CSV table of C-alpha atoms in Angstrom, one decimal:
chain,number,residue,atom,x,y,z
A,1,MET,CA,120.6,-72.5,-9.6
A,2,ILE,CA,118.1,-69.9,-8.5
A,3,ARG,CA,118.9,-67.7,-11.5
A,4,LEU,CA,118.5,-70.6,-13.9
A,5,LEU,CA,115.2,-71.5,-12.4
A,6,ALA,CA,114.0,-67.9,-12.7
A,7,VAL,CA,115.1,-67.8,-16.3
A,8,GLY,CA,113.4,-71.1,-16.9
A,9,ALA,CA,110.2,-69.9,-15.4
A,10,VAL,CA,110.2,-66.8,-17.5
A,11,TRP,CA,110.8,-68.9,-20.7
A,12,LEU,CA,108.1,-71.3,-19.7
A,13,LEU,CA,105.7,-68.4,-19.1
A,14,VAL,CA,106.6,-67.0,-22.5
A,15,ALA,CA,106.1,-70.4,-24.1
A,16,ILE,CA,102.7,-70.8,-22.5
A,17,VAL,CA,101.6,-67.4,-23.6
A,18,THR,CA,102.9,-68.0,-27.1
A,19,LEU,CA,101.1,-71.4,-27.3
A,20,SER,CA,97.9,-69.9,-25.8
A,21,ARG,CA,97.9,-67.1,-28.4
A,22,SER,CA,98.6,-69.6,-31.2
A,23,ALA,CA,95.8,-71.9,-30.0
A,24,TRP,CA,93.5,-68.8,-29.7
A,25,SER,CA,94.3,-67.8,-33.2
A,26,ASP,CA,93.5,-71.3,-34.4
A,27,GLU,CA,90.3,-71.3,-32.5
A,28,LEU,CA,89.2,-68.0,-34.1
A,29,SER,CA,90.2,-69.0,-37.6
A,30,GLY,CA,87.2,-68.3,-39.8
A,31,GLU,CA,85.1,-67.0,-36.9
A,32,ILE,CA,82.7,-64.0,-37.3
A,33,LYS,CA,84.1,-61.0,-35.5
A,34,THR,CA,81.4,-60.9,-32.8
A,35,TRP,CA,83.8,-62.5,-30.3
A,36,THR,CA,85.5,-59.1,-29.9
A,37,LYS,CA,84.3,-56.0,-28.1
A,38,LYS,CA,84.6,-53.9,-31.3
A,39,GLY,CA,82.8,-56.5,-33.4
A,40,MET,CA,80.0,-56.9,-30.9
A,41,LEU,CA,79.4,-53.2,-30.6
A,42,ALA,CA,79.5,-52.6,-34.4
A,43,GLY,CA,77.6,-55.8,-35.4
A,44,ALA,CA,78.7,-58.1,-38.2
A,45,THR,CA,77.5,-59.5,-41.4
A,46,SER,CA,78.1,-62.8,-43.1
A,47,THR,CA,77.4,-64.6,-46.4
A,48,GLU,CA,75.7,-67.9,-46.8
A,49,GLU,CA,78.9,-69.4,-48.2
A,50,GLU,CA,80.9,-68.4,-45.1
A,51,CYS,CA,78.2,-70.1,-43.0
A,52,VAL,CA,78.6,-73.5,-44.5
A,53,ARG,CA,80.1,-75.3,-41.5
A,54,PRO,CA,78.8,-78.0,-39.2
A,55,ASP,CA,78.6,-75.6,-36.3
A,56,ARG,CA,76.6,-72.9,-38.0
A,57,VAL,CA,73.2,-72.5,-39.6
A,58,TRP,CA,72.1,-69.9,-42.2
A,59,VAL,CA,68.8,-68.1,-41.5
A,60,THR,CA,67.0,-65.6,-43.7
A,61,ASP,CA,64.5,-63.3,-42.0
A,62,LYS,CA,62.6,-60.7,-44.0
A,63,GLY,CA,65.3,-60.6,-46.7
A,64,LYS,CA,68.2,-60.4,-44.2
A,65,GLY,CA,70.7,-63.2,-43.7
A,66,TYR,CA,72.1,-64.4,-40.4
A,67,CYS,CA,74.8,-66.9,-39.7
A,68,ILE,CA,74.1,-68.4,-36.3
A,69,ARG,CA,76.9,-70.1,-34.4
A,70,TYR,CA,76.5,-73.0,-31.9
A,71,PHE,CA,78.6,-75.4,-29.9
A,72,LYS,CA,77.5,-78.9,-28.8
A,73,ASN,CA,78.8,-81.9,-26.8
A,74,ASP,CA,79.1,-85.4,-28.2
A,75,VAL,CA,76.4,-87.0,-26.2
A,76,GLU,CA,73.7,-88.9,-28.1
A,77,PRO,CA,70.3,-87.2,-27.6
A,78,LYS,CA,67.9,-89.1,-25.3
A,79,ALA,CA,64.5,-89.5,-26.9
A,80,GLY,CA,65.5,-87.0,-29.5
A,81,ILE,CA,65.8,-84.1,-26.9
A,82,ALA,CA,68.6,-81.5,-26.8
A,83,VAL,CA,69.2,-78.9,-24.1
A,84,VAL,CA,69.8,-75.5,-25.7
A,85,ILE,CA,71.5,-72.8,-23.7
A,86,PHE,CA,71.1,-69.0,-24.4
A,87,GLN,CA,73.4,-66.6,-22.6
A,88,GLY,CA,72.7,-63.1,-21.4
A,89,ASP,CA,73.4,-59.7,-22.8
A,90,TYR,CA,76.9,-58.5,-23.7
A,91,VAL,CA,76.1,-55.1,-25.1
A,92,ALA,CA,74.1,-52.8,-22.8
A,93,ILE,CA,72.3,-49.6,-23.6
A,94,GLY,CA,73.0,-46.7,-21.3
A,95,TRP,CA,70.3,-44.4,-20.1
A,96,LYS,CA,70.5,-40.8,-18.8
A,97,ASP,CA,67.5,-38.8,-17.7
A,98,GLY,CA,65.3,-41.5,-19.4
A,99,LYS,CA,67.1,-41.2,-22.7
A,100,ARG,CA,69.3,-43.7,-24.4
A,101,VAL,CA,73.0,-42.9,-24.6
A,102,LYS,CA,75.9,-44.6,-26.4
A,103,PRO,CA,75.7,-48.4,-26.2
A,104,TYR,CA,78.6,-50.1,-24.3
A,105,TYR,CA,79.7,-53.7,-23.8
A,106,VAL,CA,79.6,-55.3,-20.3
A,107,PRO,CA,82.5,-54.5,-18.1
A,108,ASN,CA,85.5,-56.8,-18.1
A,109,TYR,CA,84.4,-58.6,-21.3
A,110,ASP,CA,87.1,-60.8,-22.7
A,111,GLY,CA,86.4,-62.6,-26.0
A,112,LYS,CA,88.9,-65.3,-25.3
A,113,VAL,CA,87.2,-66.2,-22.0
A,114,ALA,CA,83.8,-65.9,-23.6
A,115,PHE,CA,84.8,-68.4,-26.4
A,116,ARG,CA,86.0,-70.9,-23.9
A,117,VAL,CA,83.1,-70.5,-21.5
A,118,THR,CA,80.6,-70.8,-24.3
A,119,ARG,CA,82.2,-74.0,-25.5
A,120,GLU,CA,82.5,-75.3,-21.9
A,121,LEU,CA,78.8,-74.8,-21.2
A,122,THR,CA,78.0,-77.8,-23.4
A,123,THR,CA,80.1,-80.1,-21.2
A,124,ARG,CA,77.8,-79.5,-18.2
A,125,SER,CA,75.8,-82.6,-19.1
A,126,LYS,CA,77.0,-86.2,-19.4
A,127,ASN,CA,73.5,-87.5,-20.0
A,128,ASN,CA,72.0,-85.2,-22.6
A,129,LEU,CA,72.9,-83.5,-25.9
A,130,MET,CA,73.7,-80.0,-24.8
A,131,ILE,CA,74.0,-77.1,-27.3
A,132,SER,CA,75.1,-73.5,-26.6
A,133,LEU,CA,73.4,-71.3,-29.2
A,134,SER,CA,74.7,-67.8,-29.8
A,135,ARG,CA,72.2,-65.0,-30.1
A,136,PRO,CA,72.4,-62.7,-33.2
A,137,GLY,CA,75.3,-60.3,-33.0
A,138,THR,CA,77.1,-62.2,-30.2
A,139,LEU,CA,79.6,-65.0,-29.6
A,140,GLY,CA,80.3,-65.8,-33.3
A,141,SER,CA,76.8,-65.2,-34.7
A,142,SER,CA,76.3,-62.4,-37.2
A,143,GLY,CA,73.8,-59.6,-36.6
A,144,ASP,CA,73.5,-56.6,-34.4
A,145,HIS,CA,73.2,-57.3,-30.7
A,146,LYS,CA,72.0,-53.7,-30.1
A,147,GLN,CA,68.7,-54.8,-31.7
A,148,LYS,CA,68.2,-57.4,-29.0
A,149,PHE,CA,64.7,-58.0,-27.6
A,150,LYS,CA,63.0,-57.1,-30.8
A,151,THR,CA,60.8,-59.7,-32.6
A,152,ALA,CA,63.5,-60.4,-35.2
A,153,GLU,CA,65.7,-62.0,-32.5
A,154,SER,CA,63.2,-64.6,-31.6
A,155,ARG,CA,62.2,-65.2,-35.2
A,156,VAL,CA,65.8,-65.8,-36.2
A,157,ILE,CA,66.5,-68.1,-33.3
A,158,ASN,CA,63.3,-70.0,-33.9
A,159,SER,CA,64.4,-70.7,-37.5
A,160,ALA,CA,67.8,-71.7,-36.3
A,161,LEU,CA,66.3,-74.2,-33.9
A,162,ASP,CA,64.3,-75.7,-36.8
A,163,GLN,CA,67.5,-76.2,-38.8
A,164,ILE,CA,69.4,-77.7,-35.9
A,165,LYS,CA,66.5,-80.0,-35.2
A,166,GLU,CA,66.5,-81.3,-38.7
A,167,ARG,CA,70.3,-81.5,-38.9
A,168,HIS,CA,70.7,-83.6,-35.7
A,169,GLY,CA,67.5,-85.6,-36.0
A,170,LEU,CA,65.9,-84.2,-32.9
A,171,SER,CA,62.3,-84.4,-31.8
A,172,GLY,CA,62.3,-81.5,-29.3
A,173,PHE,CA,64.1,-79.2,-27.0
A,174,VAL,CA,64.7,-78.2,-23.4
A,175,LEU,CA,65.4,-74.4,-23.6
A,176,VAL,CA,67.3,-72.6,-20.9
A,177,GLY,CA,68.2,-68.9,-20.8
A,178,HIS,CA,69.9,-66.5,-18.5
A,179,SER,CA,68.9,-62.8,-18.1
A,180,GLY,CA,68.5,-61.5,-21.7
A,181,GLY,CA,68.7,-65.1,-22.9
A,182,ALA,CA,65.8,-65.9,-20.6
A,183,LEU,CA,63.7,-63.2,-22.2
A,184,LEU,CA,64.5,-64.8,-25.6
A,185,VAL,CA,63.4,-68.2,-24.3
A,186,ALA,CA,60.2,-66.7,-22.9
A,187,ASN,CA,59.4,-65.2,-26.4
A,188,LEU,CA,59.9,-68.6,-28.0
A,189,LEU,CA,57.3,-70.5,-25.9
A,190,ALA,CA,54.3,-69.6,-28.1
A,191,LYS,CA,56.2,-70.1,-31.3
A,192,ARG,CA,57.1,-73.8,-30.8
A,193,SER,CA,55.2,-77.0,-30.1
A,194,ASP,CA,58.3,-79.1,-29.4
A,195,ILE,CA,59.4,-77.7,-26.1
A,196,LYS,CA,59.6,-80.3,-23.3
A,197,CYS,CA,60.9,-77.9,-20.7
A,198,ALA,CA,61.9,-74.2,-20.5
A,199,VAL,CA,64.0,-72.9,-17.7
A,200,MET,CA,64.3,-69.1,-17.5
A,201,ASN,CA,66.4,-67.3,-14.8
A,202,SER,CA,66.9,-63.7,-13.9
A,203,GLY,CA,65.0,-62.2,-16.9
A,204,ALA,CA,62.8,-59.1,-16.9
A,205,HIS,CA,59.9,-61.1,-18.4
A,206,ASN,CA,57.5,-58.2,-18.2
A,207,VAL,CA,60.1,-56.1,-20.0
A,208,HIS,CA,57.7,-53.2,-20.9
A,209,LYS,CA,56.8,-52.8,-17.2
A,210,PHE,CA,60.4,-53.1,-16.2
A,211,ALA,CA,61.5,-50.5,-18.7
A,212,GLU,CA,58.7,-48.1,-17.8
A,213,ASP,CA,59.5,-48.5,-14.1
A,214,SER,CA,63.2,-47.9,-14.8
A,215,GLY,CA,62.5,-44.7,-16.8
A,216,PHE,CA,63.7,-46.0,-20.2
A,217,ASP,CA,62.7,-44.1,-23.3
A,218,PRO,CA,59.3,-45.5,-24.4
A,219,THR,CA,60.1,-45.0,-28.1
A,220,ILE,CA,62.8,-47.7,-27.6
A,221,TRP,CA,61.2,-50.2,-25.4
A,222,ALA,CA,57.9,-50.1,-27.2
A,223,LEU,CA,59.7,-52.0,-30.0
A,224,TRP,CA,60.7,-54.8,-27.7
A,225,GLU,CA,58.9,-58.1,-27.7
A,226,ASN,CA,57.2,-58.5,-24.3
A,227,PRO,CA,56.9,-62.1,-23.1
A,228,VAL,CA,53.8,-61.5,-21.0
A,229,GLU,CA,52.1,-60.5,-24.3
A,230,SER,CA,53.9,-63.0,-26.6
A,231,ILE,CA,52.4,-65.9,-24.7
A,232,ALA,CA,48.9,-64.8,-25.7
A,233,ASN,CA,48.8,-67.6,-28.3
A,234,LEU,CA,50.4,-70.2,-26.1
A,235,LYS,CA,48.8,-73.6,-26.8
A,236,SER,CA,48.0,-76.2,-24.2
A,237,SER,CA,50.8,-78.8,-23.9
A,238,SER,CA,52.7,-81.0,-21.5
A,239,ALA,CA,55.6,-78.6,-21.4
A,240,GLN,CA,57.0,-77.7,-18.0
A,241,TYR,CA,58.1,-74.1,-17.3
A,242,TYR,CA,60.5,-73.0,-14.6
A,243,VAL,CA,60.9,-69.3,-13.8
A,244,ILE,CA,63.9,-68.9,-11.4
A,245,ALA,CA,64.6,-65.6,-9.6
A,246,GLY,CA,67.3,-64.7,-7.1
A,247,VAL,CA,66.5,-63.1,-3.8
A,248,GLY,CA,67.9,-59.6,-3.9
A,249,ASP,CA,68.5,-59.4,-7.7
A,250,LYS,CA,68.7,-55.7,-8.4
A,251,VAL,CA,69.5,-56.2,-12.1
A,252,ARG,CA,66.3,-57.9,-12.8
A,253,PRO,CA,64.1,-57.9,-9.7
A,254,PRO,CA,62.1,-61.0,-9.0
A,255,ALA,CA,58.8,-59.1,-9.2
A,256,TYR,CA,59.0,-59.0,-13.0
A,257,GLN,CA,59.7,-62.7,-13.2
A,258,GLU,CA,56.8,-63.5,-10.9
A,259,MET,CA,54.5,-61.5,-13.2
A,260,PHE,CA,55.4,-63.8,-16.1
A,261,ALA,CA,55.0,-66.9,-14.0
A,262,ASP,CA,51.5,-65.7,-13.0
A,263,ALA,CA,50.7,-65.0,-16.7
A,264,LEU,CA,51.7,-68.5,-17.6
A,265,ALA,CA,49.6,-69.9,-14.8
A,266,MET,CA,46.6,-67.9,-16.1
A,267,LYS,CA,47.1,-69.7,-19.5
A,268,GLY,CA,46.9,-73.0,-17.7
A,269,ALA,CA,50.6,-73.8,-18.1
A,270,ASP,CA,52.5,-76.2,-15.8
A,271,VAL,CA,54.7,-73.4,-14.4
A,272,HIS,CA,56.9,-73.3,-11.3
A,273,TYR,CA,58.1,-70.0,-9.9
A,274,LEU,CA,61.2,-70.6,-7.8
A,275,LEU,CA,62.6,-67.8,-5.7
A,276,VAL,CA,66.1,-68.9,-4.6
A,277,ARG,CA,68.8,-67.6,-2.2
A,278,LYS,CA,72.3,-67.6,-3.5
A,279,ARG,CA,75.5,-66.3,-1.8
A,280,GLY,CA,77.3,-64.0,-4.1
A,281,ASP,CA,75.6,-62.5,-7.2
A,282,PRO,CA,71.9,-63.2,-7.0
A,283,HIS,CA,71.4,-62.3,-10.6
A,284,ASN,CA,73.9,-65.0,-11.9
A,285,LEU,CA,71.8,-68.2,-11.7
A,286,GLN,CA,73.0,-69.6,-15.0
A,287,ASP,CA,74.6,-72.6,-13.5
A,288,GLU,CA,71.6,-73.4,-11.4
A,289,ALA,CA,69.3,-73.0,-14.4
A,290,ILE,CA,71.4,-75.3,-16.7
A,291,LYS,CA,71.4,-77.9,-14.0
A,292,ALA,CA,67.6,-77.7,-13.7
A,293,ALA,CA,67.3,-78.0,-17.5
A,294,ASP,CA,69.5,-81.0,-17.6
A,295,LEU,CA,67.4,-82.7,-14.9
A,296,CYS,CA,64.2,-81.8,-16.7
A,297,ALA,CA,65.6,-83.3,-19.9
A,298,SER,CA,66.3,-86.5,-18.0
A,299,GLY,CA,62.8,-86.7,-16.6
A,300,GLY,CA,63.6,-85.1,-13.2
A,301,THR,CA,60.7,-84.2,-10.9
A,302,LEU,CA,60.0,-80.8,-9.4
A,303,ALA,CA,61.3,-82.1,-6.1
A,304,GLU,CA,64.6,-83.2,-7.7
A,305,ILE,CA,65.0,-79.9,-9.4
A,306,LYS,CA,64.3,-78.0,-6.2
A,307,LYS,CA,66.7,-80.2,-4.2
A,308,GLY,CA,69.7,-78.4,-5.7
A,309,LEU,CA,68.3,-74.9,-5.0
A,310,ASP,CA,67.8,-73.0,-1.8
A,311,VAL,CA,64.1,-72.1,-2.5
A,312,VAL,CA,62.4,-69.6,-0.3
A,313,ASP,CA,59.2,-70.9,1.3
A,314,LYS,CA,56.3,-69.0,-0.3
A,315,ARG,CA,54.6,-68.5,3.0
A,316,TYR,CA,57.5,-66.4,4.2
A,317,ARG,CA,58.7,-64.8,1.1
A,318,LEU,CA,60.0,-61.2,1.3
A,319,GLN,CA,61.1,-59.6,-2.0
A,320,LEU,CA,62.7,-56.3,-2.7
A,321,VAL,CA,60.8,-55.1,-5.7
A,322,LYS,CA,61.9,-51.5,-6.0
A,323,TRP,CA,65.2,-49.7,-5.2
A,324,LEU,CA,64.9,-46.1,-6.5
A,325,GLU,CA,67.3,-43.3,-5.8
A,326,THR,CA,66.1,-39.7,-6.3
A,327,GLY,CA,68.0,-36.5,-5.9
A,328,HIS,CA,71.5,-35.4,-6.8
A,329,TYR,CA,75.0,-36.6,-5.9
A,330,GLN,CA,75.9,-33.2,-4.4
A,331,SER,CA,72.8,-32.7,-2.3
A,332,GLY,CA,72.3,-36.4,-1.5
A,333,PHE,CA,70.0,-39.1,-2.6
A,334,SER,CA,66.8,-40.4,-1.0
A,335,CYS,CA,66.4,-44.2,-1.2
A,336,HIS,CA,62.9,-45.5,-1.8
A,337,LEU,CA,62.5,-49.2,-1.1
A,338,GLY,CA,59.5,-51.4,-2.0
A,339,PHE,CA,58.8,-54.9,-0.7
A,340,LYS,CA,56.4,-57.7,-1.2
A,341,LEU,CA,55.6,-60.1,1.6
A,342,GLY,CA,53.9,-63.5,1.6
A,343,ASN,CA,50.2,-64.3,2.1
A,344,TYR,CA,49.0,-62.2,5.0
A,345,SER,CA,45.8,-60.2,5.3
A,346,PRO,CA,45.8,-56.4,5.8
A,347,SER,CA,44.5,-56.8,9.3
A,348,ASP,CA,47.4,-59.1,10.2
A,349,LEU,CA,49.9,-56.4,9.3
A,350,ILE,CA,48.3,-53.4,11.0
A,351,GLY,CA,51.0,-51.3,12.6
A,352,LEU,CA,53.8,-53.2,10.8
A,353,THR,CA,57.2,-51.7,12.0
A,354,VAL,CA,60.6,-52.7,10.7
A,355,ALA,CA,64.1,-52.0,12.0
A,356,LEU,CA,66.5,-51.1,9.3
A,357,THR,CA,70.2,-51.0,9.9
A,358,TYR,CA,72.4,-48.9,7.6
A,359,SER,CA,76.1,-49.4,7.0
A,360,SER,CA,78.7,-47.5,5.1
A,361,ARG,CA,82.1,-48.7,3.9
A,362,LYS,CA,83.5,-47.6,7.3
A,363,GLY,CA,80.9,-49.4,9.3
A,364,ARG,CA,77.5,-49.1,10.8
A,365,ILE,CA,75.7,-45.8,10.6
A,366,GLY,CA,72.7,-46.5,12.7
A,367,THR,CA,69.3,-48.2,13.1
A,368,GLU,CA,66.0,-46.7,12.2
A,369,VAL,CA,62.7,-48.2,13.4
A,370,THR,CA,60.0,-47.2,11.0
A,371,HIS,CA,56.3,-47.8,10.1
A,372,MET,CA,55.9,-49.4,6.7
A,373,GLU,CA,53.2,-48.0,4.4
A,374,LEU,CA,51.0,-50.9,3.3
A,375,LEU,CA,50.0,-51.0,-0.4
A,376,PRO,CA,47.0,-52.9,-1.8
A,377,ALA,CA,48.3,-55.9,-3.7
A,378,GLY,CA,45.7,-58.7,-3.7
A,379,LYS,CA,46.7,-61.8,-1.7
A,380,THR,CA,50.3,-60.5,-1.4
A,381,ARG,CA,50.9,-57.6,0.8
A,382,ALA,CA,53.3,-54.9,-0.3
A,383,PHE,CA,54.9,-52.1,1.7
A,384,GLN,CA,57.4,-49.4,1.0
A,385,GLN,CA,59.7,-47.1,2.9
A,386,THR,CA,61.8,-44.0,2.2
A,387,ILE,CA,65.2,-44.1,4.0
A,388,SER,CA,65.8,-40.8,5.7
A,389,THR,CA,69.6,-41.2,5.8
A,390,ASN,CA,71.5,-39.7,2.8
A,391,CYS,CA,72.1,-42.6,0.3
A,392,ASN,CA,75.5,-41.2,-0.5
A,393,ARG,CA,76.7,-42.7,2.8
A,394,ILE,CA,74.9,-46.0,2.5
A,395,GLN,CA,76.5,-49.1,1.1
A,396,GLU,CA,74.4,-51.7,2.8
A,397,VAL,CA,70.8,-51.8,4.2
A,398,ARG,CA,69.8,-54.7,6.4
A,399,LEU,CA,66.3,-55.5,7.6
A,400,GLN,CA,66.8,-56.3,11.3
A,401,SER,CA,63.4,-57.2,12.7
A,402,ALA,CA,59.6,-56.7,12.3
A,403,ASN,CA,56.6,-56.3,14.5
A,404,VAL,CA,52.9,-55.8,14.3
A,405,GLU,CA,50.3,-54.3,16.7
A,406,LYS,CA,48.1,-57.3,17.2
A,407,PRO,CA,48.9,-58.8,20.6
A,408,ALA,CA,47.5,-62.1,19.6
A,409,ALA,CA,49.1,-62.3,16.2
A,410,LYS,CA,51.9,-64.6,17.4
A,411,GLY,CA,51.7,-66.7,14.3
A,412,VAL,CA,52.0,-63.6,12.1
A,413,LYS,CA,55.0,-62.3,14.1
A,414,ASP,CA,56.7,-65.7,13.9
A,415,GLY,CA,56.1,-65.7,10.1
A,416,LEU,CA,57.4,-62.2,9.7
A,417,LYS,CA,60.5,-63.1,11.8
A,418,LYS,CA,61.2,-66.1,9.4
A,419,ALA,CA,60.6,-63.9,6.4
A,420,PHE,CA,63.0,-61.2,7.5
A,421,THR,CA,65.6,-63.7,8.7
A,422,ALA,CA,65.6,-65.5,5.4
A,423,PHE,CA,65.9,-62.1,3.6
A,424,SER,CA,68.6,-60.5,5.7
A,425,MET,CA,70.7,-63.6,5.9
A,426,VAL,CA,71.3,-63.5,2.2
A,427,TYR,CA,70.6,-60.2,0.7
A,428,TRP,CA,72.4,-56.9,1.3
A,429,ILE,CA,71.4,-54.0,-0.8
A,430,VAL,CA,74.7,-52.7,-2.3
A,431,PHE,CA,74.7,-49.1,-3.4
A,432,GLU,CA,77.6,-47.8,-5.4
A,433,ASN,CA,78.1,-44.1,-5.9
C-alpha cells in the first residue's frame, strides 16, 4: 500500500507538472517574448497586425511602433475611473567605478510567476476597474526595457492610456506605480489632465540627484526624464498625490521621494508624503500602494488611506539618507551614514551623541558612542557619521540611544528617544559583502 501510494503521488506530481506546462503554453500562446529573461534583455518588436487583440494597444511614437500589453478585472468602472498599476524594473544596469556594465535581469526572475502575478494584481479590487499595464519591453509589451526612464517611455504609456480610455469608455485614472513604475507615474503627472489620484511608492523621483549621488555615468542618466523637472508644467487640479516611502529603504532612499513631494507642494499640489514602517523589505510597498490607490478611487479620505499604513509621525522622523562604503574589500571598507531628523533647531541638538551597536553574522561586535556632525538643512536637521569599525565585519547597525547637552531640553530628549526607537525597531542596515 505504501509503495502504491508513493507511485500514485509521483504520477500525480507528473500530471500536475504536465498540466501546468500545458496551461502555461496556452497562456503564452501569441504573447510577445518579453515574459522571458532572454526576451526582456534583448528587447522585442511587434507588428500592428500582431497587436490586434482586446488586451493590447498599438502605439506609434516618433515613427516606432509599440504593442502595449495589459490585464484587467471585470469590475464595471465607477464614475468612469480605472486604477492602473505599473510595476517596477526587471532589467537593471550594473555600474562599476561609475561606468555602466552589461545589463542584467533582476535575480530570481521567473516569467511564469511574473505572468500570474501581473494578472493577479488586477484582482486586488472588488470595487473598481483595475488594470495592470506593462511598461515597454516588459511583461508582454514590445520595446527595449533597457531604455527605461527616457522620455519615450512616458510618451508611449501616455498614448496607451489614451487608447485604453477610449476603448473602455473611461473618464479618468488613478495611477499607481512601484519603484521604476513610480518614476513613470511621476513623469505622467504633467502630461495628463484626467488623473484623479496618483500613488507612487519607493521611486527615486529626483532621479538625476539619485544617480549623481550613486556615482552613475552622467552621460547615461542625463538622458533620463527627471520627475522633479517634468512637473514644471503641472497644471492646477483637484488631483491627489501620495508619495509613499519605506523607512530604511536602501534601494531608493526616502530622501529622494521627499524631494519630489516637496517639489509638488511648491507647485500647489494636494500632495501627501507618507513615510511608513514595514517589517521585511522596506522597498517593496507595492501592495500598500495598490490598496491606497483603490481607496482613493473609491473616494477614501487621507485618514482612511493612512489607517492601513504604519506612518511615522513627522515630528519624530529619522531617515537614513546615505549609506556609502569606501575602500577595498581586502583592506576593509569605511561606512559613511547620513541621517535626517525631524523639526528641531540647531541649538536643540548641540552636543548630539548617538550610541551605535554593530553586529556581524556571528553576533554583536560592540557599541560605539559618537558625536554626530550636524549639517545645515533648513527646518530639518541632518547629521552624519563614519563608522570606525571595518565594514567587512558588519551586517547590522542599530541606533541604540541619543542624547544632547542641554540639561533643560527634556522635550528634545524625549522626542529623540521616540525617533530613534521608531527607527531602530524596524530598520536594520543590512550590509552584504
